[in-house]
Amino acid sequence: MTLTAGPAGSLPATLTTGNLGVAVRHGGRRYVNPTLVLQRGERMRATLVNALEEPTIVHWHGLAVDTRNDGNGSILVAPGERFAYDFTVSNRSGMYWYHPHPHGRTAPQTYGGVYGVVMVEDDDERALRAALDVTAGTTEIPLVLQDRRAGTGYAPTAADLIHGYLGDELYINGVRCPFLDVATRLYRFRILNACNARTLSLAFRTAAGTPVPFTLIGNDGGLLPSPTECTQAFLATAERVDVLIDLRHAGVGETVFLHTLAFDAMHAEGVMSAPVAPAAMGHAMPRSPAEKDHAHAGTWPEGAARSLLELRVRKRMMYDRRIPDELSAIARIATANAPERPFRLGFAKGRWRINDRVFEMGVTPIEVARGTVETWLLRNYHASMPHAMHLHGFAFEVQARETSPDAIAALAVDSQGRLPTDLGRKDTVLVWPGESVRVAIDFTHPFPGPQTYMFHCHNLEHEDAGMMLGVAVT
Ligand code: C2O
Ligand code: CU
Ligand code: CU
């Protein structure tokens, strides 16, 4: 398989919303930003061709691979050059994704449209589809959410670089204000937040605004052990949720809406207005007095409600399947002797930092012995904003949320303060201001020799400005 990252103008039948995309030729046809379907255990061979005008590399977000195949930015592909990936897909079934990762240029290239979905399938996945009678493409639909500003350019202000780049419009699978004709049965939506920075609070509503509960069956680490009924789920940048919505009792002619609900985005304005040195950020930054204190001068502040998708009930049909009580068996990570590693997420000298540091290529402040288990305590300051923390190569088991803001604590489903989306495994975890999230990580991997990975905030403006640390697994 050959993936060509390039300007969308040169990519026929483009589905991308930006000016860039990934073209793949398969079975005599050309696809732009295709969903790649891989089987667990399969060998994946792909060649990346860089048709962009700047260096790039594609990262397989969520896949457990070695450093060379991780595409973490330590190897870059120059314009006109190519790079061969070759790895075995060892992950559980789930929704993963691919996006560029050249340090300092991840945000503009991803915003530009160089990304897509990777679906990994295994026996759990096949059993679930059979039990629910869902079919990918008709009753099981991936929803890739990205917010954009008018036009295709990426032109962040100084304030955007601190808060993250927010769009004014939401696109789903490249379409604005999308709708789907549905029947009175169960649907599965696999949702990826591909926004550079925006957190969403997803919920279903009737036209009259009545909540329509949904069943959460998976997150960014794949299927949960068992389903949870929810009325809302936060989805931060790079996170995924797998949800079932039961429209059996909907009337023909009704519409059910997917919304993002209003919430307090918890941006602590005090710290954010500090100026950022343009040289340190690596971007040209136009400034105006008005933009200095605002997260985004646009029309859709973070946390403002929007309707995202319409499900128009068109047809009555019989459907009598029930959701299995068990979806997947996931062994708990044994943490009895695990050392705890503390991380502080904060802002100083114009930059977001992890443990007061910013990223330096080739430097690995975190050193872990392969085969060991650690717990990481991710603490966000009160005077901060939410940060979506992501680790390459290894999954998190969320163990606890502590000192969560009231609005988050109110959603907890257990005495450890965890949210429904924290169960199972994850690769990205949102840490709210004032909150501490404890995760367990098993650093077992099969690759020979030392490997390096990245640990970073997935707010892409934060990541590009250095809210990232190298992790050596020796
Ligand atoms: Cu989507 Cu470094 O990751
Ligand atoms: Cu990643
Ligand atoms: Cu951040």
Coordinates of C-alpha atoms and ligand atoms in Angstrom, one line a residue:
M1 CA 0.0 0.0 0.0
T2 CA 1.3 3.5 -0.8
L3 CA 0.1 6.5 1.1
T4 CA 0.8 9.8 -0.6
A5 CA 0.6 12.9 1.6
G6 CA 0.1 15.9 -0.5
P7 CA -1.9 18.9 -1.6
A8 CA -5.6 18.1 -2.0
G9 CA -5.6 19.8 -5.4
S10 CA -3.6 16.9 -6.7
L11 CA -5.8 14.3 -5.1
P12 CA -9.0 13.5 -7.1
A13 CA -12.4 13.2 -5.5
T14 CA -11.1 14.7 -2.3
L15 CA -13.0 14.1 0.9
T16 CA -10.7 16.2 3.0
T17 CA -11.9 19.5 4.4
G18 CA -8.5 21.2 4.3
N19 CA -6.0 21.8 1.5
L20 CA -4.0 18.6 2.2
G21 CA -4.8 14.9 2.2
V22 CA -3.5 11.3 2.0
A23 CA -4.2 9.4 -1.3
V24 CA -4.1 5.6 -1.3
R25 CA -4.4 3.4 -4.4
H26 CA -6.2 0.1 -3.7
G27 CA -7.7 -2.4 -6.1
G28 CA -7.3 0.0 -9.0
R29 CA -9.1 2.9 -7.3
R30 CA -7.8 5.9 -5.6
Y31 CA -9.0 7.0 -2.1
V32 CA -8.4 10.1 -0.1
N33 CA -8.0 9.8 3.6
P34 CA -9.3 6.2 3.6
T35 CA -10.2 4.2 6.6
L36 CA -7.7 1.4 6.8
V37 CA -9.1 -1.9 8.1
L38 CA -6.5 -4.1 9.6
Q39 CA -6.8 -7.5 11.4
R40 CA -5.1 -8.1 14.7
G41 CA -1.9 -10.1 14.0
E42 CA -1.7 -8.9 10.4
R43 CA 1.6 -7.6 9.0
M44 CA 1.2 -4.0 7.8
R45 CA 3.4 -2.8 5.0
A46 CA 3.0 0.7 3.7
T47 CA 5.1 3.3 1.9
L48 CA 4.6 6.9 2.7
V49 CA 5.3 9.3 -0.2
N50 CA 5.8 12.9 0.8
A51 CA 4.2 15.1 -1.9
L52 CA 4.1 18.0 0.5
E53 CA 6.4 21.0 0.3
E54 CA 7.8 20.3 3.8
P55 CA 9.1 17.3 5.8
T56 CA 6.5 15.0 7.2
I57 CA 6.0 11.6 8.8
V58 CA 2.9 9.7 9.6
H59 CA 2.2 8.4 13.1
W60 CA -0.1 5.5 13.9
H61 CA -1.9 6.8 16.8
G62 CA -2.7 4.1 19.4
L63 CA -0.8 1.3 17.7
A64 CA 1.9 -0.5 19.7
V65 CA 4.8 -0.5 17.3
D66 CA 8.6 0.1 17.5
T67 CA 10.2 3.5 17.3
R68 CA 11.0 3.3 13.6
N69 CA 7.4 2.5 12.7
D70 CA 5.8 4.8 15.3
G71 CA 6.4 7.9 13.1
N72 CA 7.0 10.0 16.2
G73 CA 9.0 12.7 14.4
S74 CA 12.5 11.4 15.1
I75 CA 12.7 10.3 11.5
L76 CA 11.4 12.8 8.9
V77 CA 10.6 12.2 5.2
A78 CA 11.8 15.1 3.0
P79 CA 9.6 16.4 0.2
G80 CA 9.7 14.0 -2.7
E81 CA 11.1 11.2 -0.5
R82 CA 9.5 8.0 0.7
F83 CA 9.5 5.9 3.9
A84 CA 8.6 2.2 4.3
Y85 CA 6.6 1.0 7.3
D86 CA 6.6 -2.6 8.2
F87 CA 5.0 -3.8 11.5
T88 CA 2.7 -6.3 13.0
V89 CA -0.7 -5.1 14.3
S90 CA -0.8 -6.4 17.8
N91 CA -3.5 -4.1 19.2
R92 CA -7.0 -5.1 20.4
S93 CA -9.8 -4.3 18.0
G94 CA -10.7 -0.6 18.1
M95 CA -10.6 2.7 16.3
Y96 CA -7.1 4.1 15.9
W97 CA -5.9 6.8 13.5
Y98 CA -3.0 8.1 11.4
H99 CA -1.9 11.7 11.3
P100 CA 1.4 13.6 10.7
H101 CA 3.9 14.0 13.5
P102 CA 6.8 16.3 12.4
H103 CA 7.6 18.2 15.5
G104 CA 6.5 21.9 15.3
R105 CA 4.4 21.1 12.1
T106 CA 1.9 18.5 13.4
A107 CA -0.9 21.1 14.0
P108 CA -0.8 22.7 10.5
Q109 CA -0.5 19.4 8.6
T110 CA -3.2 17.7 10.6
Y111 CA -5.5 20.7 10.4
G112 CA -4.7 20.7 6.7
G113 CA -6.3 17.3 6.3
V114 CA -3.5 14.7 6.4
Y115 CA -5.2 12.1 8.6
G116 CA -7.5 9.1 8.6
V117 CA -8.9 6.2 10.6
V118 CA -7.4 2.8 11.3
M119 CA -9.9 0.1 12.3
V120 CA -8.4 -3.0 13.9
E121 CA -10.6 -6.1 14.0
D122 CA -10.4 -9.2 16.1
D123 CA -12.7 -12.0 17.4
D124 CA -14.3 -9.7 20.0
E125 CA -15.2 -7.3 17.3
R126 CA -16.6 -10.0 15.0
A127 CA -18.7 -11.4 17.9
L128 CA -20.1 -8.0 18.6
R129 CA -21.1 -7.2 15.1
A130 CA -22.7 -10.6 14.7
A131 CA -24.6 -10.2 18.0
L132 CA -25.9 -6.8 17.1
D133 CA -26.3 -7.4 13.4
V134 CA -24.4 -4.2 12.5
T135 CA -22.5 -3.8 9.2
A136 CA -19.6 -1.3 8.7
G137 CA -20.7 1.4 6.3
T138 CA -24.5 1.2 6.9
T139 CA -25.4 0.5 10.5
E140 CA -21.9 1.0 11.9
I141 CA -20.5 4.4 10.9
P142 CA -17.3 6.1 11.7
L143 CA -17.7 9.8 12.6
V144 CA -14.6 11.9 12.2
L145 CA -15.1 15.3 13.8
Q146 CA -13.0 18.3 12.9
D147 CA -13.6 21.9 13.6
R148 CA -12.4 24.4 11.0
R149 CA -12.4 28.1 10.2
A150 CA -13.6 29.5 6.9
G151 CA -11.0 29.0 4.2
T152 CA -8.4 26.4 4.2
G153 CA -5.4 28.2 5.8
Y154 CA -4.0 27.6 9.2
A155 CA -3.2 31.0 10.7
P156 CA -3.0 30.8 14.5
T157 CA -2.8 34.0 16.6
A158 CA -0.7 34.2 19.7
A159 CA -3.7 33.4 21.8
D160 CA -4.6 30.4 19.6
L161 CA -1.2 29.0 20.2
I162 CA -1.8 29.1 24.0
H163 CA -5.4 27.9 24.0
G164 CA -5.3 25.8 20.9
Y165 CA -6.8 26.5 17.5
L166 CA -10.6 26.4 17.5
G167 CA -12.7 26.3 14.3
D168 CA -16.0 28.0 13.8
E169 CA -17.7 25.1 12.0
L170 CA -17.7 21.4 12.7
Y171 CA -17.2 18.9 9.9
I172 CA -18.1 15.2 10.1
N173 CA -16.3 13.0 7.6
G174 CA -15.6 16.2 5.7
V175 CA -19.2 17.4 5.6
R176 CA -20.8 20.4 7.3
C177 CA -24.2 20.0 8.9
P178 CA -24.5 16.3 7.9
F179 CA -27.6 14.1 8.3
L180 CA -28.2 10.4 8.0
D181 CA -31.4 8.6 7.0
V182 CA -32.0 5.8 9.5
A183 CA -34.5 3.1 10.4
T184 CA -36.0 2.0 13.7
R185 CA -33.1 -0.2 14.9
L186 CA -29.8 0.0 16.6
Y187 CA -26.9 2.0 15.1
R188 CA -23.2 2.0 16.1
F189 CA -21.2 5.2 15.8
R190 CA -17.4 5.1 16.2
I191 CA -16.4 8.7 16.9
L192 CA -13.0 10.3 16.6
N193 CA -12.3 13.8 17.8
A194 CA -9.8 15.0 15.1
C195 CA -10.0 18.7 16.2
N196 CA -6.7 20.3 16.9
A197 CA -7.8 21.5 20.3
R198 CA -11.5 21.4 21.0
T199 CA -13.1 19.2 23.6
L200 CA -16.7 18.1 22.9
S201 CA -19.4 17.0 25.2
L202 CA -21.4 14.5 23.2
A203 CA -25.0 13.7 23.7
F204 CA -28.1 12.7 21.8
R205 CA -31.3 14.7 21.9
T206 CA -34.8 14.6 20.4
A207 CA -35.9 17.7 18.5
A208 CA -37.7 18.8 21.7
G209 CA -34.4 18.6 23.5
T210 CA -35.1 15.4 25.5
P211 CA -32.0 13.4 26.3
V212 CA -31.8 10.1 24.4
P213 CA -29.5 7.7 26.3
F214 CA -26.9 5.8 24.5
T215 CA -24.7 2.8 25.3
L216 CA -21.0 3.4 25.5
I217 CA -19.2 0.2 24.4
G218 CA -15.7 1.4 23.6
N219 CA -13.1 4.1 23.8
D220 CA -9.7 4.8 22.3
G221 CA -8.4 1.5 23.7
G222 CA -11.1 -0.6 22.0
L223 CA -14.1 -2.3 23.5
L224 CA -14.9 -1.9 27.2
P225 CA -15.3 -5.0 29.3
S226 CA -19.0 -4.3 29.4
P227 CA -21.5 -1.7 28.1
T228 CA -22.4 1.4 30.1
E229 CA -25.6 3.5 29.6
C230 CA -24.8 7.2 29.3
T231 CA -26.4 10.5 28.5
Q232 CA -23.2 12.4 27.9
A233 CA -19.5 11.7 27.1
F234 CA -16.6 14.2 26.9
L235 CA -14.4 13.6 23.9
A236 CA -11.1 15.5 23.9
T237 CA -8.8 15.8 20.9
A238 CA -7.6 12.4 19.7
E239 CA -9.9 10.4 21.9
R240 CA -12.5 8.0 20.5
V241 CA -15.8 6.6 21.7
D242 CA -17.8 3.7 20.4
V243 CA -21.5 4.2 21.0
L244 CA -24.8 2.4 20.3
I245 CA -28.0 4.3 19.9
D246 CA -31.3 2.5 19.9
L247 CA -33.8 4.0 17.7
R248 CA -36.3 1.2 17.9
H249 CA -38.9 3.4 19.7
A250 CA -38.4 6.4 17.5
G251 CA -41.2 7.4 15.2
V252 CA -40.9 7.6 11.5
G253 CA -40.5 11.3 10.6
E254 CA -38.7 12.1 13.9
T255 CA -35.1 13.4 14.0
V256 CA -32.6 12.6 16.7
F257 CA -29.6 15.0 17.0
L258 CA -26.0 14.4 18.0
H259 CA -25.1 17.5 20.0
T260 CA -22.1 18.9 21.9
L261 CA -23.6 20.2 25.1
A262 CA -22.6 23.5 26.8
F263 CA -19.9 23.0 29.4
D264 CA -17.4 25.1 31.3
A265 CA -14.2 24.7 29.2
M266 CA -12.2 25.7 32.3
H267 CA -9.6 28.0 30.7
A268 CA -8.0 29.9 33.5
E269 CA -7.6 33.2 31.8
G270 CA -5.0 34.6 34.3
V271 CA -2.1 32.5 33.1
M272 CA -3.0 32.5 29.5
S273 CA -2.5 36.1 28.6
A274 CA 1.3 35.9 29.1
P275 CA 3.0 36.6 25.8
V276 CA 4.7 33.8 23.9
A277 CA 8.1 34.4 22.3
P278 CA 7.5 33.9 18.5
A279 CA 11.0 32.5 18.1
A280 CA 10.2 29.8 20.6
M281 CA 7.0 28.8 18.9
G282 CA 8.4 28.5 15.4
H283 CA 5.4 30.2 13.9
A284 CA 4.6 33.7 12.5
M285 CA 2.2 35.2 14.9
P286 CA 0.1 38.2 14.0
R287 CA -1.0 40.1 17.1
S288 CA -3.8 42.5 17.8
P289 CA -4.7 43.9 21.1
A290 CA -8.2 42.4 20.9
E291 CA -7.1 38.9 20.5
K292 CA -4.7 38.9 23.4
D293 CA -7.2 37.8 26.1
H294 CA -9.5 35.6 24.1
A295 CA -9.3 31.9 23.5
H296 CA -10.6 32.5 20.1
A297 CA -12.2 35.6 18.6
G298 CA -14.4 33.4 16.4
T299 CA -18.1 32.4 16.7
W300 CA -17.8 29.1 18.5
P301 CA -16.0 29.3 21.9
E302 CA -15.0 26.0 23.5
G303 CA -17.8 24.6 25.6
A304 CA -20.6 26.3 23.6
A305 CA -23.4 24.0 22.5
R306 CA -24.0 23.0 18.9
S307 CA -26.0 20.4 17.0
L308 CA -23.5 18.3 15.0
L309 CA -25.5 15.6 13.2
E310 CA -29.1 14.8 12.4
L311 CA -30.4 11.2 12.4
R312 CA -33.6 11.3 10.3
V313 CA -35.9 8.4 11.0
R314 CA -37.3 7.3 7.7
K315 CA -38.3 3.7 7.9
R316 CA -39.9 1.3 10.4
M317 CA -38.3 -2.1 10.7
M318 CA -38.1 -5.1 13.1
Y319 CA -35.0 -5.3 15.2
D320 CA -34.8 -7.6 18.3
R321 CA -31.1 -8.0 19.1
R322 CA -29.8 -7.2 22.6
I323 CA -26.5 -5.7 23.6
P324 CA -24.2 -8.4 25.1
D325 CA -23.4 -8.0 28.8
E326 CA -19.7 -8.8 28.2
L327 CA -17.8 -7.2 25.3
S328 CA -14.2 -8.1 25.9
A329 CA -12.0 -9.5 28.6
I330 CA -9.3 -7.2 29.7
A331 CA -6.8 -8.3 32.3
R332 CA -6.1 -5.7 35.0
I333 CA -2.5 -4.4 35.1
A334 CA -0.8 -5.7 38.3
T335 CA 0.4 -2.5 40.1
A336 CA 1.4 -3.9 43.5
N337 CA 5.1 -3.0 43.2
A338 CA 4.8 -0.4 40.5
P339 CA 6.7 2.9 41.1
E340 CA 4.7 6.0 40.7
R341 CA 6.1 8.7 38.4
P342 CA 4.7 12.3 39.0
F343 CA 3.9 14.7 36.2
R344 CA 2.9 18.3 36.5
L345 CA 1.1 20.0 33.7
G346 CA 1.7 23.8 33.8
F347 CA 2.4 27.0 32.1
A348 CA 5.6 29.0 32.6
K349 CA 7.7 31.5 30.6
G350 CA 5.2 31.6 27.8
R351 CA 5.0 27.8 27.2
W352 CA 2.9 24.9 28.4
R353 CA 5.2 22.4 30.0
I354 CA 5.4 18.9 31.5
N355 CA 7.4 18.9 34.7
D356 CA 8.7 22.4 33.8
R357 CA 10.3 21.1 30.6
V358 CA 9.6 21.5 27.0
F359 CA 10.4 19.0 24.2
E360 CA 13.9 18.6 22.9
M361 CA 14.5 16.1 20.1
G362 CA 16.7 13.3 21.1
V363 CA 16.3 14.0 24.8
T364 CA 14.4 11.4 26.9
P365 CA 13.7 12.8 30.5
I366 CA 11.6 9.7 31.1
E367 CA 13.5 6.4 31.2
V368 CA 11.6 3.2 31.8
A369 CA 12.9 -0.4 32.0
R370 CA 11.1 -2.6 29.5
G371 CA 8.8 -5.2 31.0
T372 CA 8.0 -3.1 34.1
V373 CA 4.8 -1.6 35.2
E374 CA 4.6 2.0 36.4
T375 CA 1.8 4.2 37.6
W376 CA 1.9 7.8 36.3
L377 CA 0.2 10.6 38.3
L378 CA -0.8 13.3 35.9
R379 CA -1.5 16.5 37.9
N380 CA -2.8 19.6 36.3
Y381 CA -2.6 22.9 38.1
H382 CA -5.7 24.9 39.1
A383 CA -4.6 27.9 37.0
S384 CA -4.4 25.9 33.8
M385 CA -6.7 24.5 31.2
P386 CA -7.6 20.9 30.3
H387 CA -4.8 18.9 28.7
A388 CA -5.4 15.7 26.7
M389 CA -2.3 13.6 27.6
H390 CA -1.3 10.9 25.1
L391 CA 1.5 8.3 25.2
H392 CA 2.8 6.5 22.2
G393 CA 3.2 2.8 22.1
F394 CA 1.6 1.7 25.3
A395 CA -2.0 1.9 26.7
F396 CA -3.2 3.5 29.9
E397 CA -5.3 1.8 32.4
V398 CA -7.0 4.7 34.2
Q399 CA -6.9 3.9 37.9
A400 CA -8.4 7.0 39.5
R401 CA -9.3 10.6 39.1
E402 CA -8.7 12.8 42.2
T403 CA -9.6 16.3 43.1
S404 CA -11.7 16.6 39.9
P405 CA -13.7 19.8 39.3
D406 CA -17.3 19.4 40.5
A407 CA -18.7 19.1 37.1
I408 CA -16.4 16.1 36.3
A409 CA -16.7 14.5 39.7
A410 CA -20.5 14.5 39.3
L411 CA -20.1 12.1 36.3
A412 CA -18.0 9.5 38.1
V413 CA -19.2 6.0 37.9
D414 CA -17.1 4.5 40.8
S415 CA -15.4 5.4 44.0
Q416 CA -12.1 6.1 42.2
G417 CA -13.8 9.0 40.4
R418 CA -13.5 7.4 37.0
L419 CA -15.8 8.3 34.1
P420 CA -17.5 5.7 31.9
T421 CA -15.0 6.6 29.1
D422 CA -12.0 5.8 31.5
L423 CA -12.8 2.1 31.7
G424 CA -11.0 -0.5 29.6
R425 CA -7.8 0.8 28.0
K426 CA -7.0 4.3 26.7
D427 CA -4.2 6.1 24.9
T428 CA -5.3 9.6 25.6
V429 CA -6.7 11.0 28.8
L430 CA -8.1 14.4 29.5
V431 CA -6.8 16.0 32.7
W432 CA -9.0 18.9 33.9
P433 CA -7.6 21.9 35.9
G434 CA -6.9 21.0 39.5
E435 CA -7.3 17.3 38.7
S436 CA -4.9 14.4 39.1
V437 CA -5.4 11.3 37.0
R438 CA -3.5 8.1 37.9
V439 CA -2.8 5.7 35.1
A440 CA -1.1 2.3 35.1
I441 CA 1.2 1.4 32.1
D442 CA 2.7 -2.0 31.3
F443 CA 5.9 -1.3 29.4
T444 CA 6.2 -4.8 28.1
H445 CA 7.0 -4.9 24.4
P446 CA 8.6 -7.4 22.0
F447 CA 11.0 -5.1 20.1
P448 CA 14.7 -5.7 20.3
G449 CA 16.9 -3.0 21.8
P450 CA 15.9 0.3 23.3
Q451 CA 12.9 2.1 21.9
T452 CA 11.8 5.8 22.2
Y453 CA 8.3 7.1 22.4
M454 CA 6.5 10.4 22.9
F455 CA 4.4 11.6 25.8
H456 CA 2.5 14.8 25.0
C457 CA -0.6 16.9 25.2
H458 CA -2.7 16.2 22.1
N459 CA -3.9 19.8 21.9
L460 CA -1.8 20.1 18.7
E461 CA -0.8 23.7 19.4
H462 CA 0.5 22.7 22.8
E463 CA 2.3 19.7 21.3
D464 CA 4.0 21.7 18.6
A465 CA 5.1 24.3 21.1
G466 CA 6.8 21.7 23.2
M467 CA 4.3 20.2 25.7
M468 CA 5.9 16.8 25.0
L469 CA 8.7 14.7 26.4
G470 CA 10.6 11.8 25.0
V471 CA 10.3 8.4 26.7
A472 CA 13.1 5.9 26.5
V473 CA 12.1 2.3 27.1
T474 CA 15.4 0.5 27.6
Ligands
C2O1 CU1 -1.9 11.4 17.9 CU2 1.9 11.8 19.3 O1 0.0 11.6 18.6
CU2 CU 0.1 8.7 19.2
CU3 CU -2.4 20.9 26.5

